[in-house]
Amino acid sequence: MKIRILNTIVIMVMSLTVFASCSENKEKRHITNPELTIMEVKPSTQEFHESFSATLKGMQDIDIRPQITGFITKVNVDEGSIVKKGQVLFQIDQIQYEEAVNVAKANVAVAEADVATAKLTAANKKYLAERNIISAYELELAQNELGSRNAQLALAKAELVSAQKDLSYTRITSPTDGIIGKIFYRVGALVSPTMSDAITTVSEFATMYANFSLTEKKLLALAKENHLTTDIVKNLPKVQLKMSNDDIYRYLGTIETISGTIDESTGAASIRAAFPNKDGILRSGGTASIILPYSLDSCLLIPQNATYEIQDKKFVYTVDENSTVSSTEIEIYPLNNGSEYAVTKGLSAGDKIVIEGINSLRDGLTIKEKSNTL
């Protein structure tokens, strides 16, 4: 009985061992021979586009502020209104300023009458002095009085001009063609030149600026690829604008300025592109994306999902003639199109790389090559 039990145990152990061995061999065959898609790296000339976040700003955003103190009696525009240069936007209560003009006009009239009287007196004194009827002292007093009256007339006229100017300031006009921003003060509000907030803003929108940034590395790469020297701006390609609704703006833009310094905190240069805004679609303060085109000659293009990263270094799995994979470090062009990298170092034309399932690979693993149509 004991011998029979022992034989049974031995048979069971051997069966389990054989089963485990078969399972292990089956798993090894599965792991060591995965069928994966590969591609042969070939040189080509490629056109790329890369997007950069941008903020929109009008050519001029002009604060509209009162130059006198008073209550707003009329608002002639609304937020978003298109206005012309010189158009009246707001009306400030005119009563006190009209009164000031009337008083100034009356003062001018009085001063003119005083001057006329002083002229007659001076002429009479001169006639009498020439005949030695009065002394030269009396003549000089009369002439001085005339000079004083003339000065008072000039002062009265200046005060009239000032009063008329203040009256004109009751009509707040647009300094340029543009679009009205948010209106902070309306009818009944007391406004003055010393208040901190503007009444509103007029944005000159015939040309709209898109401000964005490029890292120093990308800026240098762009300059190199376009064979640019110190006068970078003149030779940069036209750019597109993707609006916040993902539509591509119908007009191309021109890069006008690149900041002369790199921001130490961001490591990037500020760039401004100008777009015509003939239809008034673009609004100051909006957001968009700049699409920057560039081309690379004889570049080696690979899918981004064929790469993996270790400590900020990029690698791919290359495949040799024996279908064995090995990790290879590569260097890439700083700009990319979001789905592919242009390899500048680490690969040569004709090399084969794995472009799928790279997370399950390791150096020395043999794979089965699946044909690829790329």
JSON list of C-alpha atoms in Angstrom, two decimals, residues 22-249:
[
{"chain": "A", "resi": 22, "resn": "CYS", "atom": "CA", "xyz": [5.67, 23.05, -21.20]},
{"chain": "A", "resi": 23, "resn": "SER", "atom": "CA", "xyz": [3.94, 26.19, -19.95]},
{"chain": "A", "resi": 24, "resn": "GLU", "atom": "CA", "xyz": [7.26, 27.92, -19.41]},
{"chain": "A", "resi": 25, "resn": "ASN", "atom": "CA", "xyz": [8.52, 26.98, -22.87]},
{"chain": "A", "resi": 26, "resn": "LYS", "atom": "CA", "xyz": [5.24, 28.12, -24.38]},
{"chain": "A", "resi": 27, "resn": "GLU", "atom": "CA", "xyz": [5.51, 31.46, -22.51]},
{"chain": "A", "resi": 28, "resn": "LYS", "atom": "CA", "xyz": [9.13, 31.88, -23.57]},
{"chain": "A", "resi": 29, "resn": "ARG", "atom": "CA", "xyz": [8.21, 31.26, -27.17]},
{"chain": "A", "resi": 30, "resn": "HIS", "atom": "CA", "xyz": [5.50, 33.89, -26.84]},
{"chain": "A", "resi": 31, "resn": "ILE", "atom": "CA", "xyz": [7.80, 36.45, -25.23]},
{"chain": "A", "resi": 32, "resn": "THR", "atom": "CA", "xyz": [10.92, 35.90, -27.31]},
{"chain": "A", "resi": 33, "resn": "ASN", "atom": "CA", "xyz": [9.19, 35.90, -30.68]},
{"chain": "A", "resi": 34, "resn": "PRO", "atom": "CA", "xyz": [6.58, 38.67, -30.72]},
{"chain": "A", "resi": 35, "resn": "GLU", "atom": "CA", "xyz": [5.38, 39.75, -34.14]},
{"chain": "A", "resi": 36, "resn": "LEU", "atom": "CA", "xyz": [5.82, 43.51, -34.35]},
{"chain": "A", "resi": 37, "resn": "THR", "atom": "CA", "xyz": [5.67, 46.20, -37.01]},
{"chain": "A", "resi": 38, "resn": "ILE", "atom": "CA", "xyz": [8.98, 47.66, -38.07]},
{"chain": "A", "resi": 39, "resn": "MET", "atom": "CA", "xyz": [9.90, 50.40, -40.49]},
{"chain": "A", "resi": 40, "resn": "GLU", "atom": "CA", "xyz": [12.97, 51.20, -42.50]},
{"chain": "A", "resi": 41, "resn": "VAL", "atom": "CA", "xyz": [14.27, 54.71, -41.93]},
{"chain": "A", "resi": 42, "resn": "LYS", "atom": "CA", "xyz": [14.51, 56.66, -45.18]},
{"chain": "A", "resi": 43, "resn": "PRO", "atom": "CA", "xyz": [15.67, 60.23, -45.83]},
{"chain": "A", "resi": 44, "resn": "SER", "atom": "CA", "xyz": [13.10, 62.68, -47.17]},
{"chain": "A", "resi": 45, "resn": "THR", "atom": "CA", "xyz": [12.24, 66.34, -47.36]},
{"chain": "A", "resi": 46, "resn": "GLN", "atom": "CA", "xyz": [9.43, 67.12, -44.98]},
{"chain": "A", "resi": 47, "resn": "GLU", "atom": "CA", "xyz": [7.17, 70.08, -44.35]},
{"chain": "A", "resi": 48, "resn": "PHE", "atom": "CA", "xyz": [6.31, 70.51, -40.68]},
{"chain": "A", "resi": 49, "resn": "HIS", "atom": "CA", "xyz": [3.92, 72.67, -38.72]},
{"chain": "A", "resi": 50, "resn": "GLU", "atom": "CA", "xyz": [4.16, 73.28, -35.00]},
{"chain": "A", "resi": 51, "resn": "SER", "atom": "CA", "xyz": [1.63, 75.14, -32.86]},
{"chain": "A", "resi": 52, "resn": "PHE", "atom": "CA", "xyz": [2.38, 77.66, -30.13]},
{"chain": "A", "resi": 53, "resn": "SER", "atom": "CA", "xyz": [-0.14, 79.24, -27.75]},
{"chain": "A", "resi": 54, "resn": "ALA", "atom": "CA", "xyz": [-0.67, 82.93, -28.44]},
{"chain": "A", "resi": 55, "resn": "THR", "atom": "CA", "xyz": [-2.59, 85.88, -27.02]},
{"chain": "A", "resi": 56, "resn": "LEU", "atom": "CA", "xyz": [-4.21, 88.46, -29.27]},
{"chain": "A", "resi": 57, "resn": "LYS", "atom": "CA", "xyz": [-3.80, 92.18, -28.81]},
{"chain": "A", "resi": 58, "resn": "GLY", "atom": "CA", "xyz": [-4.91, 95.13, -30.89]},
{"chain": "A", "resi": 59, "resn": "MET", "atom": "CA", "xyz": [-2.37, 97.37, -32.52]},
{"chain": "A", "resi": 60, "resn": "GLN", "atom": "CA", "xyz": [-3.38, 99.92, -29.90]},
{"chain": "A", "resi": 61, "resn": "ASP", "atom": "CA", "xyz": [-5.54, 99.46, -26.82]},
{"chain": "A", "resi": 62, "resn": "ILE", "atom": "CA", "xyz": [-6.34, 103.04, -25.80]},
{"chain": "A", "resi": 63, "resn": "ASP", "atom": "CA", "xyz": [-7.86, 103.85, -22.42]},
{"chain": "A", "resi": 64, "resn": "ILE", "atom": "CA", "xyz": [-10.71, 106.35, -22.68]},
{"chain": "A", "resi": 65, "resn": "ARG", "atom": "CA", "xyz": [-10.51, 108.74, -19.71]},
{"chain": "A", "resi": 66, "resn": "PRO", "atom": "CA", "xyz": [-12.31, 112.02, -18.98]},
{"chain": "A", "resi": 67, "resn": "GLN", "atom": "CA", "xyz": [-10.31, 115.24, -18.96]},
{"chain": "A", "resi": 68, "resn": "ILE", "atom": "CA", "xyz": [-12.86, 117.07, -16.80]},
{"chain": "A", "resi": 69, "resn": "THR", "atom": "CA", "xyz": [-15.03, 116.20, -13.80]},
{"chain": "A", "resi": 70, "resn": "GLY", "atom": "CA", "xyz": [-18.75, 115.68, -14.25]},
{"chain": "A", "resi": 71, "resn": "PHE", "atom": "CA", "xyz": [-21.69, 113.31, -14.48]},
{"chain": "A", "resi": 72, "resn": "ILE", "atom": "CA", "xyz": [-22.19, 111.16, -17.57]},
{"chain": "A", "resi": 73, "resn": "THR", "atom": "CA", "xyz": [-25.49, 112.15, -19.18]},
{"chain": "A", "resi": 74, "resn": "LYS", "atom": "CA", "xyz": [-25.37, 109.99, -22.31]},
{"chain": "A", "resi": 75, "resn": "VAL", "atom": "CA", "xyz": [-23.66, 106.83, -23.56]},
{"chain": "A", "resi": 76, "resn": "ASN", "atom": "CA", "xyz": [-23.67, 106.67, -27.37]},
{"chain": "A", "resi": 77, "resn": "VAL", "atom": "CA", "xyz": [-22.03, 103.26, -27.82]},
{"chain": "A", "resi": 78, "resn": "ASP", "atom": "CA", "xyz": [-22.18, 99.78, -26.39]},
{"chain": "A", "resi": 79, "resn": "GLU", "atom": "CA", "xyz": [-19.57, 97.14, -25.69]},
{"chain": "A", "resi": 80, "resn": "GLY", "atom": "CA", "xyz": [-18.32, 95.65, -28.95]},
{"chain": "A", "resi": 81, "resn": "SER", "atom": "CA", "xyz": [-19.41, 98.62, -31.06]},
{"chain": "A", "resi": 82, "resn": "ILE", "atom": "CA", "xyz": [-17.26, 99.52, -34.05]},
{"chain": "A", "resi": 83, "resn": "VAL", "atom": "CA", "xyz": [-16.38, 103.22, -33.88]},
{"chain": "A", "resi": 84, "resn": "LYS", "atom": "CA", "xyz": [-14.64, 105.76, -36.08]},
{"chain": "A", "resi": 85, "resn": "LYS", "atom": "CA", "xyz": [-12.03, 108.31, -35.11]},
{"chain": "A", "resi": 86, "resn": "GLY", "atom": "CA", "xyz": [-13.73, 111.43, -33.70]},
{"chain": "A", "resi": 87, "resn": "GLN", "atom": "CA", "xyz": [-17.04, 109.69, -33.00]},
{"chain": "A", "resi": 88, "resn": "VAL", "atom": "CA", "xyz": [-18.72, 110.86, -29.76]},
{"chain": "A", "resi": 89, "resn": "LEU", "atom": "CA", "xyz": [-18.73, 108.02, -27.24]},
{"chain": "A", "resi": 90, "resn": "PHE", "atom": "CA", "xyz": [-19.92, 109.68, -24.02]},
{"chain": "A", "resi": 91, "resn": "GLN", "atom": "CA", "xyz": [-21.52, 112.98, -23.02]},
{"chain": "A", "resi": 92, "resn": "ILE", "atom": "CA", "xyz": [-20.72, 114.70, -19.71]},
{"chain": "A", "resi": 93, "resn": "ASP", "atom": "CA", "xyz": [-23.11, 117.24, -18.18]},
{"chain": "A", "resi": 94, "resn": "GLN", "atom": "CA", "xyz": [-22.43, 120.55, -19.98]},
{"chain": "A", "resi": 95, "resn": "ILE", "atom": "CA", "xyz": [-24.32, 123.06, -17.82]},
{"chain": "A", "resi": 96, "resn": "GLN", "atom": "CA", "xyz": [-21.49, 124.26, -15.58]},
{"chain": "A", "resi": 97, "resn": "TYR", "atom": "CA", "xyz": [-19.05, 124.36, -18.49]},
{"chain": "A", "resi": 98, "resn": "GLU", "atom": "CA", "xyz": [-21.46, 126.33, -20.70]},
{"chain": "A", "resi": 99, "resn": "GLU", "atom": "CA", "xyz": [-21.87, 128.80, -17.84]},
{"chain": "A", "resi": 100, "resn": "ALA", "atom": "CA", "xyz": [-18.10, 129.07, -17.52]},
{"chain": "A", "resi": 101, "resn": "VAL", "atom": "CA", "xyz": [-17.85, 129.89, -21.24]},
{"chain": "A", "resi": 102, "resn": "ASN", "atom": "CA", "xyz": [-20.54, 132.57, -20.94]},
{"chain": "A", "resi": 103, "resn": "VAL", "atom": "CA", "xyz": [-18.78, 134.14, -17.96]},
{"chain": "A", "resi": 104, "resn": "ALA", "atom": "CA", "xyz": [-15.47, 134.08, -19.83]},
{"chain": "A", "resi": 105, "resn": "LYS", "atom": "CA", "xyz": [-17.07, 135.76, -22.86]},
{"chain": "A", "resi": 106, "resn": "ALA", "atom": "CA", "xyz": [-18.51, 138.49, -20.63]},
{"chain": "A", "resi": 107, "resn": "ASN", "atom": "CA", "xyz": [-15.12, 139.04, -19.04]},
{"chain": "A", "resi": 108, "resn": "VAL", "atom": "CA", "xyz": [-13.59, 139.43, -22.49]},
{"chain": "A", "resi": 109, "resn": "ALA", "atom": "CA", "xyz": [-16.23, 142.01, -23.40]},
{"chain": "A", "resi": 110, "resn": "VAL", "atom": "CA", "xyz": [-15.55, 143.98, -20.20]},
{"chain": "A", "resi": 111, "resn": "ALA", "atom": "CA", "xyz": [-11.82, 143.83, -20.79]},
{"chain": "A", "resi": 112, "resn": "GLU", "atom": "CA", "xyz": [-12.23, 145.02, -24.38]},
{"chain": "A", "resi": 113, "resn": "ALA", "atom": "CA", "xyz": [-14.29, 147.99, -23.16]},
{"chain": "A", "resi": 114, "resn": "ASP", "atom": "CA", "xyz": [-11.67, 148.82, -20.55]},
{"chain": "A", "resi": 115, "resn": "VAL", "atom": "CA", "xyz": [-8.98, 148.72, -23.22]},
{"chain": "A", "resi": 116, "resn": "ALA", "atom": "CA", "xyz": [-10.98, 151.05, -25.45]},
{"chain": "A", "resi": 117, "resn": "THR", "atom": "CA", "xyz": [-11.42, 153.52, -22.58]},
{"chain": "A", "resi": 118, "resn": "ALA", "atom": "CA", "xyz": [-7.75, 153.32, -21.67]},
{"chain": "A", "resi": 119, "resn": "LYS", "atom": "CA", "xyz": [-6.79, 154.01, -25.29]},
{"chain": "A", "resi": 120, "resn": "LEU", "atom": "CA", "xyz": [-8.90, 157.17, -25.36]},
{"chain": "A", "resi": 121, "resn": "THR", "atom": "CA", "xyz": [-7.45, 158.35, -22.05]},
{"chain": "A", "resi": 122, "resn": "ALA", "atom": "CA", "xyz": [-3.89, 157.70, -23.17]},
{"chain": "A", "resi": 123, "resn": "ALA", "atom": "CA", "xyz": [-4.47, 159.56, -26.46]},
{"chain": "A", "resi": 124, "resn": "ASN", "atom": "CA", "xyz": [-5.94, 162.53, -24.62]},
{"chain": "A", "resi": 125, "resn": "LYS", "atom": "CA", "xyz": [-3.07, 162.61, -22.12]},
{"chain": "A", "resi": 126, "resn": "LYS", "atom": "CA", "xyz": [-0.60, 162.54, -24.95]},
{"chain": "A", "resi": 127, "resn": "TYR", "atom": "CA", "xyz": [-2.30, 165.51, -26.65]},
{"chain": "A", "resi": 128, "resn": "LEU", "atom": "CA", "xyz": [-2.23, 167.52, -23.44]},
{"chain": "A", "resi": 129, "resn": "ALA", "atom": "CA", "xyz": [1.34, 166.59, -22.60]},
{"chain": "A", "resi": 130, "resn": "GLU", "atom": "CA", "xyz": [2.56, 167.70, -26.02]},
{"chain": "A", "resi": 131, "resn": "ARG", "atom": "CA", "xyz": [1.17, 171.14, -25.21]},
{"chain": "A", "resi": 132, "resn": "ASN", "atom": "CA", "xyz": [2.66, 171.15, -21.74]},
{"chain": "A", "resi": 133, "resn": "ILE", "atom": "CA", "xyz": [-0.79, 171.26, -20.20]},
{"chain": "A", "resi": 134, "resn": "ILE", "atom": "CA", "xyz": [-0.08, 168.17, -18.09]},
{"chain": "A", "resi": 135, "resn": "SER", "atom": "CA", "xyz": [3.13, 166.67, -16.89]},
{"chain": "A", "resi": 136, "resn": "ALA", "atom": "CA", "xyz": [4.93, 163.74, -18.47]},
{"chain": "A", "resi": 137, "resn": "TYR", "atom": "CA", "xyz": [4.16, 161.78, -15.30]},
{"chain": "A", "resi": 138, "resn": "GLU", "atom": "CA", "xyz": [0.42, 161.89, -15.95]},
{"chain": "A", "resi": 139, "resn": "LEU", "atom": "CA", "xyz": [0.99, 160.75, -19.53]},
{"chain": "A", "resi": 140, "resn": "GLU", "atom": "CA", "xyz": [3.05, 157.81, -18.33]},
{"chain": "A", "resi": 141, "resn": "LEU", "atom": "CA", "xyz": [0.34, 156.81, -15.86]},
{"chain": "A", "resi": 142, "resn": "ALA", "atom": "CA", "xyz": [-2.24, 156.78, -18.66]},
{"chain": "A", "resi": 143, "resn": "GLN", "atom": "CA", "xyz": [-0.01, 154.68, -20.90]},
{"chain": "A", "resi": 144, "resn": "ASN", "atom": "CA", "xyz": [0.65, 152.21, -18.06]},
{"chain": "A", "resi": 145, "resn": "GLU", "atom": "CA", "xyz": [-3.08, 151.91, -17.47]},
{"chain": "A", "resi": 146, "resn": "LEU", "atom": "CA", "xyz": [-3.55, 151.06, -21.15]},
{"chain": "A", "resi": 147, "resn": "GLY", "atom": "CA", "xyz": [-0.90, 148.35, -20.89]},
{"chain": "A", "resi": 148, "resn": "SER", "atom": "CA", "xyz": [-2.59, 146.91, -17.80]},
{"chain": "A", "resi": 149, "resn": "ARG", "atom": "CA", "xyz": [-5.97, 146.84, -19.55]},
{"chain": "A", "resi": 150, "resn": "ASN", "atom": "CA", "xyz": [-4.44, 145.06, -22.56]},
{"chain": "A", "resi": 151, "resn": "ALA", "atom": "CA", "xyz": [-2.95, 142.44, -20.24]},
{"chain": "A", "resi": 152, "resn": "GLN", "atom": "CA", "xyz": [-6.31, 141.92, -18.56]},
{"chain": "A", "resi": 153, "resn": "LEU", "atom": "CA", "xyz": [-7.90, 141.48, -21.99]},
{"chain": "A", "resi": 154, "resn": "ALA", "atom": "CA", "xyz": [-5.31, 138.84, -22.93]},
{"chain": "A", "resi": 155, "resn": "LEU", "atom": "CA", "xyz": [-5.99, 137.01, -19.65]},
{"chain": "A", "resi": 156, "resn": "ALA", "atom": "CA", "xyz": [-9.74, 137.13, -20.25]},
{"chain": "A", "resi": 157, "resn": "LYS", "atom": "CA", "xyz": [-9.28, 135.70, -23.76]},
{"chain": "A", "resi": 158, "resn": "ALA", "atom": "CA", "xyz": [-7.06, 132.90, -22.40]},
{"chain": "A", "resi": 159, "resn": "GLU", "atom": "CA", "xyz": [-9.70, 132.04, -19.80]},
{"chain": "A", "resi": 160, "resn": "LEU", "atom": "CA", "xyz": [-12.30, 131.95, -22.57]},
{"chain": "A", "resi": 161, "resn": "VAL", "atom": "CA", "xyz": [-10.18, 129.51, -24.59]},
{"chain": "A", "resi": 162, "resn": "SER", "atom": "CA", "xyz": [-9.73, 127.33, -21.49]},
{"chain": "A", "resi": 163, "resn": "ALA", "atom": "CA", "xyz": [-13.47, 127.38, -20.76]},
{"chain": "A", "resi": 164, "resn": "GLN", "atom": "CA", "xyz": [-14.28, 126.49, -24.38]},
{"chain": "A", "resi": 165, "resn": "LYS", "atom": "CA", "xyz": [-11.79, 123.63, -24.26]},
{"chain": "A", "resi": 166, "resn": "ASP", "atom": "CA", "xyz": [-13.35, 122.30, -21.04]},
{"chain": "A", "resi": 167, "resn": "LEU", "atom": "CA", "xyz": [-16.75, 122.50, -22.71]},
{"chain": "A", "resi": 168, "resn": "SER", "atom": "CA", "xyz": [-15.44, 120.49, -25.67]},
{"chain": "A", "resi": 169, "resn": "TYR", "atom": "CA", "xyz": [-14.19, 117.84, -23.23]},
{"chain": "A", "resi": 170, "resn": "THR", "atom": "CA", "xyz": [-17.79, 117.15, -22.23]},
{"chain": "A", "resi": 171, "resn": "ARG", "atom": "CA", "xyz": [-17.98, 115.26, -25.53]},
{"chain": "A", "resi": 172, "resn": "ILE", "atom": "CA", "xyz": [-15.66, 112.26, -25.14]},
{"chain": "A", "resi": 173, "resn": "THR", "atom": "CA", "xyz": [-14.65, 111.10, -28.61]},
{"chain": "A", "resi": 174, "resn": "SER", "atom": "CA", "xyz": [-12.78, 108.11, -29.99]},
{"chain": "A", "resi": 175, "resn": "PRO", "atom": "CA", "xyz": [-9.11, 108.82, -30.72]},
{"chain": "A", "resi": 176, "resn": "THR", "atom": "CA", "xyz": [-8.96, 106.17, -33.44]},
{"chain": "A", "resi": 177, "resn": "ASP", "atom": "CA", "xyz": [-10.96, 103.70, -35.50]},
{"chain": "A", "resi": 178, "resn": "GLY", "atom": "CA", "xyz": [-11.56, 100.66, -33.34]},
{"chain": "A", "resi": 179, "resn": "ILE", "atom": "CA", "xyz": [-13.84, 98.55, -31.24]},
{"chain": "A", "resi": 180, "resn": "ILE", "atom": "CA", "xyz": [-15.26, 99.38, -27.81]},
{"chain": "A", "resi": 181, "resn": "GLY", "atom": "CA", "xyz": [-14.22, 97.19, -24.89]},
{"chain": "A", "resi": 182, "resn": "LYS", "atom": "CA", "xyz": [-15.94, 96.80, -21.55]},
{"chain": "A", "resi": 183, "resn": "ILE", "atom": "CA", "xyz": [-17.74, 99.95, -20.36]},
{"chain": "A", "resi": 184, "resn": "PHE", "atom": "CA", "xyz": [-17.17, 100.58, -16.65]},
{"chain": "A", "resi": 185, "resn": "TYR", "atom": "CA", "xyz": [-19.18, 103.82, -16.21]},
{"chain": "A", "resi": 186, "resn": "ARG", "atom": "CA", "xyz": [-22.62, 104.63, -17.52]},
{"chain": "A", "resi": 187, "resn": "VAL", "atom": "CA", "xyz": [-25.28, 107.37, -17.26]},
{"chain": "A", "resi": 188, "resn": "GLY", "atom": "CA", "xyz": [-25.30, 109.03, -13.84]},
{"chain": "A", "resi": 189, "resn": "ALA", "atom": "CA", "xyz": [-21.75, 108.07, -12.91]},
{"chain": "A", "resi": 190, "resn": "LEU", "atom": "CA", "xyz": [-19.42, 110.80, -11.68]},
{"chain": "A", "resi": 191, "resn": "VAL", "atom": "CA", "xyz": [-16.14, 110.68, -13.58]},
{"chain": "A", "resi": 192, "resn": "SER", "atom": "CA", "xyz": [-12.94, 112.68, -13.28]},
{"chain": "A", "resi": 193, "resn": "PRO", "atom": "CA", "xyz": [-9.38, 112.72, -14.62]},
{"chain": "A", "resi": 194, "resn": "THR", "atom": "CA", "xyz": [-8.04, 111.36, -11.32]},
{"chain": "A", "resi": 195, "resn": "MET", "atom": "CA", "xyz": [-10.06, 108.13, -11.20]},
{"chain": "A", "resi": 196, "resn": "SER", "atom": "CA", "xyz": [-8.07, 104.90, -11.43]},
{"chain": "A", "resi": 197, "resn": "ASP", "atom": "CA", "xyz": [-10.20, 103.09, -14.02]},
{"chain": "A", "resi": 198, "resn": "ALA", "atom": "CA", "xyz": [-10.78, 104.16, -17.58]},
{"chain": "A", "resi": 199, "resn": "ILE", "atom": "CA", "xyz": [-14.38, 104.58, -18.74]},
{"chain": "A", "resi": 200, "resn": "THR", "atom": "CA", "xyz": [-13.69, 102.04, -21.47]},
{"chain": "A", "resi": 201, "resn": "THR", "atom": "CA", "xyz": [-11.05, 100.99, -24.00]},
{"chain": "A", "resi": 202, "resn": "VAL", "atom": "CA", "xyz": [-10.91, 101.43, -27.75]},
{"chain": "A", "resi": 203, "resn": "SER", "atom": "CA", "xyz": [-8.88, 98.74, -29.51]},
{"chain": "A", "resi": 204, "resn": "GLU", "atom": "CA", "xyz": [-7.50, 99.53, -32.94]},
{"chain": "A", "resi": 205, "resn": "PHE", "atom": "CA", "xyz": [-8.20, 96.23, -34.70]},
{"chain": "A", "resi": 206, "resn": "ALA", "atom": "CA", "xyz": [-7.31, 96.80, -38.36]},
{"chain": "A", "resi": 207, "resn": "THR", "atom": "CA", "xyz": [-4.16, 94.85, -37.56]},
{"chain": "A", "resi": 208, "resn": "MET", "atom": "CA", "xyz": [-4.12, 92.32, -34.74]},
{"chain": "A", "resi": 209, "resn": "TYR", "atom": "CA", "xyz": [-0.99, 91.15, -32.96]},
{"chain": "A", "resi": 210, "resn": "ALA", "atom": "CA", "xyz": [-0.50, 87.55, -31.83]},
{"chain": "A", "resi": 211, "resn": "ASN", "atom": "CA", "xyz": [2.12, 87.28, -29.09]},
{"chain": "A", "resi": 212, "resn": "PHE", "atom": "CA", "xyz": [3.79, 83.92, -28.45]},
{"chain": "A", "resi": 213, "resn": "SER", "atom": "CA", "xyz": [7.10, 82.47, -27.25]},
{"chain": "A", "resi": 214, "resn": "LEU", "atom": "CA", "xyz": [9.81, 80.20, -28.61]},
{"chain": "A", "resi": 215, "resn": "THR", "atom": "CA", "xyz": [12.45, 78.51, -26.50]},
{"chain": "A", "resi": 216, "resn": "GLU", "atom": "CA", "xyz": [16.01, 79.53, -27.23]},
{"chain": "A", "resi": 217, "resn": "LYS", "atom": "CA", "xyz": [16.74, 76.04, -28.57]},
{"chain": "A", "resi": 218, "resn": "LYS", "atom": "CA", "xyz": [13.81, 76.10, -30.99]},
{"chain": "A", "resi": 219, "resn": "LEU", "atom": "CA", "xyz": [14.58, 79.64, -32.09]},
{"chain": "A", "resi": 220, "resn": "LEU", "atom": "CA", "xyz": [18.17, 78.71, -32.95]},
{"chain": "A", "resi": 221, "resn": "ALA", "atom": "CA", "xyz": [17.00, 75.61, -34.81]},
{"chain": "A", "resi": 222, "resn": "LEU", "atom": "CA", "xyz": [14.51, 77.65, -36.81]},
{"chain": "A", "resi": 223, "resn": "ALA", "atom": "CA", "xyz": [17.17, 80.19, -37.72]},
{"chain": "A", "resi": 224, "resn": "LYS", "atom": "CA", "xyz": [19.56, 77.44, -38.78]},
{"chain": "A", "resi": 225, "resn": "GLU", "atom": "CA", "xyz": [17.05, 75.61, -40.98]},
{"chain": "A", "resi": 226, "resn": "ASN", "atom": "CA", "xyz": [16.03, 78.83, -42.74]},
{"chain": "A", "resi": 227, "resn": "HIS", "atom": "CA", "xyz": [19.67, 79.89, -43.16]},
{"chain": "A", "resi": 228, "resn": "LEU", "atom": "CA", "xyz": [18.99, 83.07, -41.22]},
{"chain": "A", "resi": 229, "resn": "THR", "atom": "CA", "xyz": [21.57, 85.43, -39.80]},
{"chain": "A", "resi": 230, "resn": "THR", "atom": "CA", "xyz": [21.12, 88.61, -37.81]},
{"chain": "A", "resi": 231, "resn": "ASP", "atom": "CA", "xyz": [18.12, 89.81, -39.82]},
{"chain": "A", "resi": 232, "resn": "ILE", "atom": "CA", "xyz": [15.95, 86.85, -38.85]},
{"chain": "A", "resi": 233, "resn": "VAL", "atom": "CA", "xyz": [12.55, 88.52, -39.03]},
{"chain": "A", "resi": 234, "resn": "LYS", "atom": "CA", "xyz": [12.62, 89.50, -42.72]},
{"chain": "A", "resi": 235, "resn": "ASN", "atom": "CA", "xyz": [13.18, 85.94, -43.90]},
{"chain": "A", "resi": 236, "resn": "LEU", "atom": "CA", "xyz": [10.88, 83.97, -41.63]},
{"chain": "A", "resi": 237, "resn": "PRO", "atom": "CA", "xyz": [7.96, 82.19, -43.32]},
{"chain": "A", "resi": 238, "resn": "LYS", "atom": "CA", "xyz": [4.36, 83.36, -43.10]},
{"chain": "A", "resi": 239, "resn": "VAL", "atom": "CA", "xyz": [2.42, 81.87, -40.20]},
{"chain": "A", "resi": 240, "resn": "GLN", "atom": "CA", "xyz": [-1.15, 80.68, -39.75]},
{"chain": "A", "resi": 241, "resn": "LEU", "atom": "CA", "xyz": [-3.51, 81.35, -36.87]},
{"chain": "A", "resi": 242, "resn": "LYS", "atom": "CA", "xyz": [-5.75, 78.70, -35.36]},
{"chain": "A", "resi": 243, "resn": "MET", "atom": "CA", "xyz": [-8.61, 80.39, -33.54]},
{"chain": "A", "resi": 244, "resn": "SER", "atom": "CA", "xyz": [-10.09, 79.19, -30.25]},
{"chain": "A", "resi": 245, "resn": "ASN", "atom": "CA", "xyz": [-12.82, 77.27, -32.12]},
{"chain": "A", "resi": 246, "resn": "ASP", "atom": "CA", "xyz": [-10.07, 75.38, -34.03]},
{"chain": "A", "resi": 247, "resn": "ASP", "atom": "CA", "xyz": [-10.85, 77.16, -37.32]},
{"chain": "A", "resi": 248, "resn": "ILE", "atom": "CA", "xyz": [-7.87, 78.34, -39.34]},
{"chain": "A", "resi": 249, "resn": "TYR", "atom": "CA", "xyz": [-7.94, 82.11, -39.85]}
]
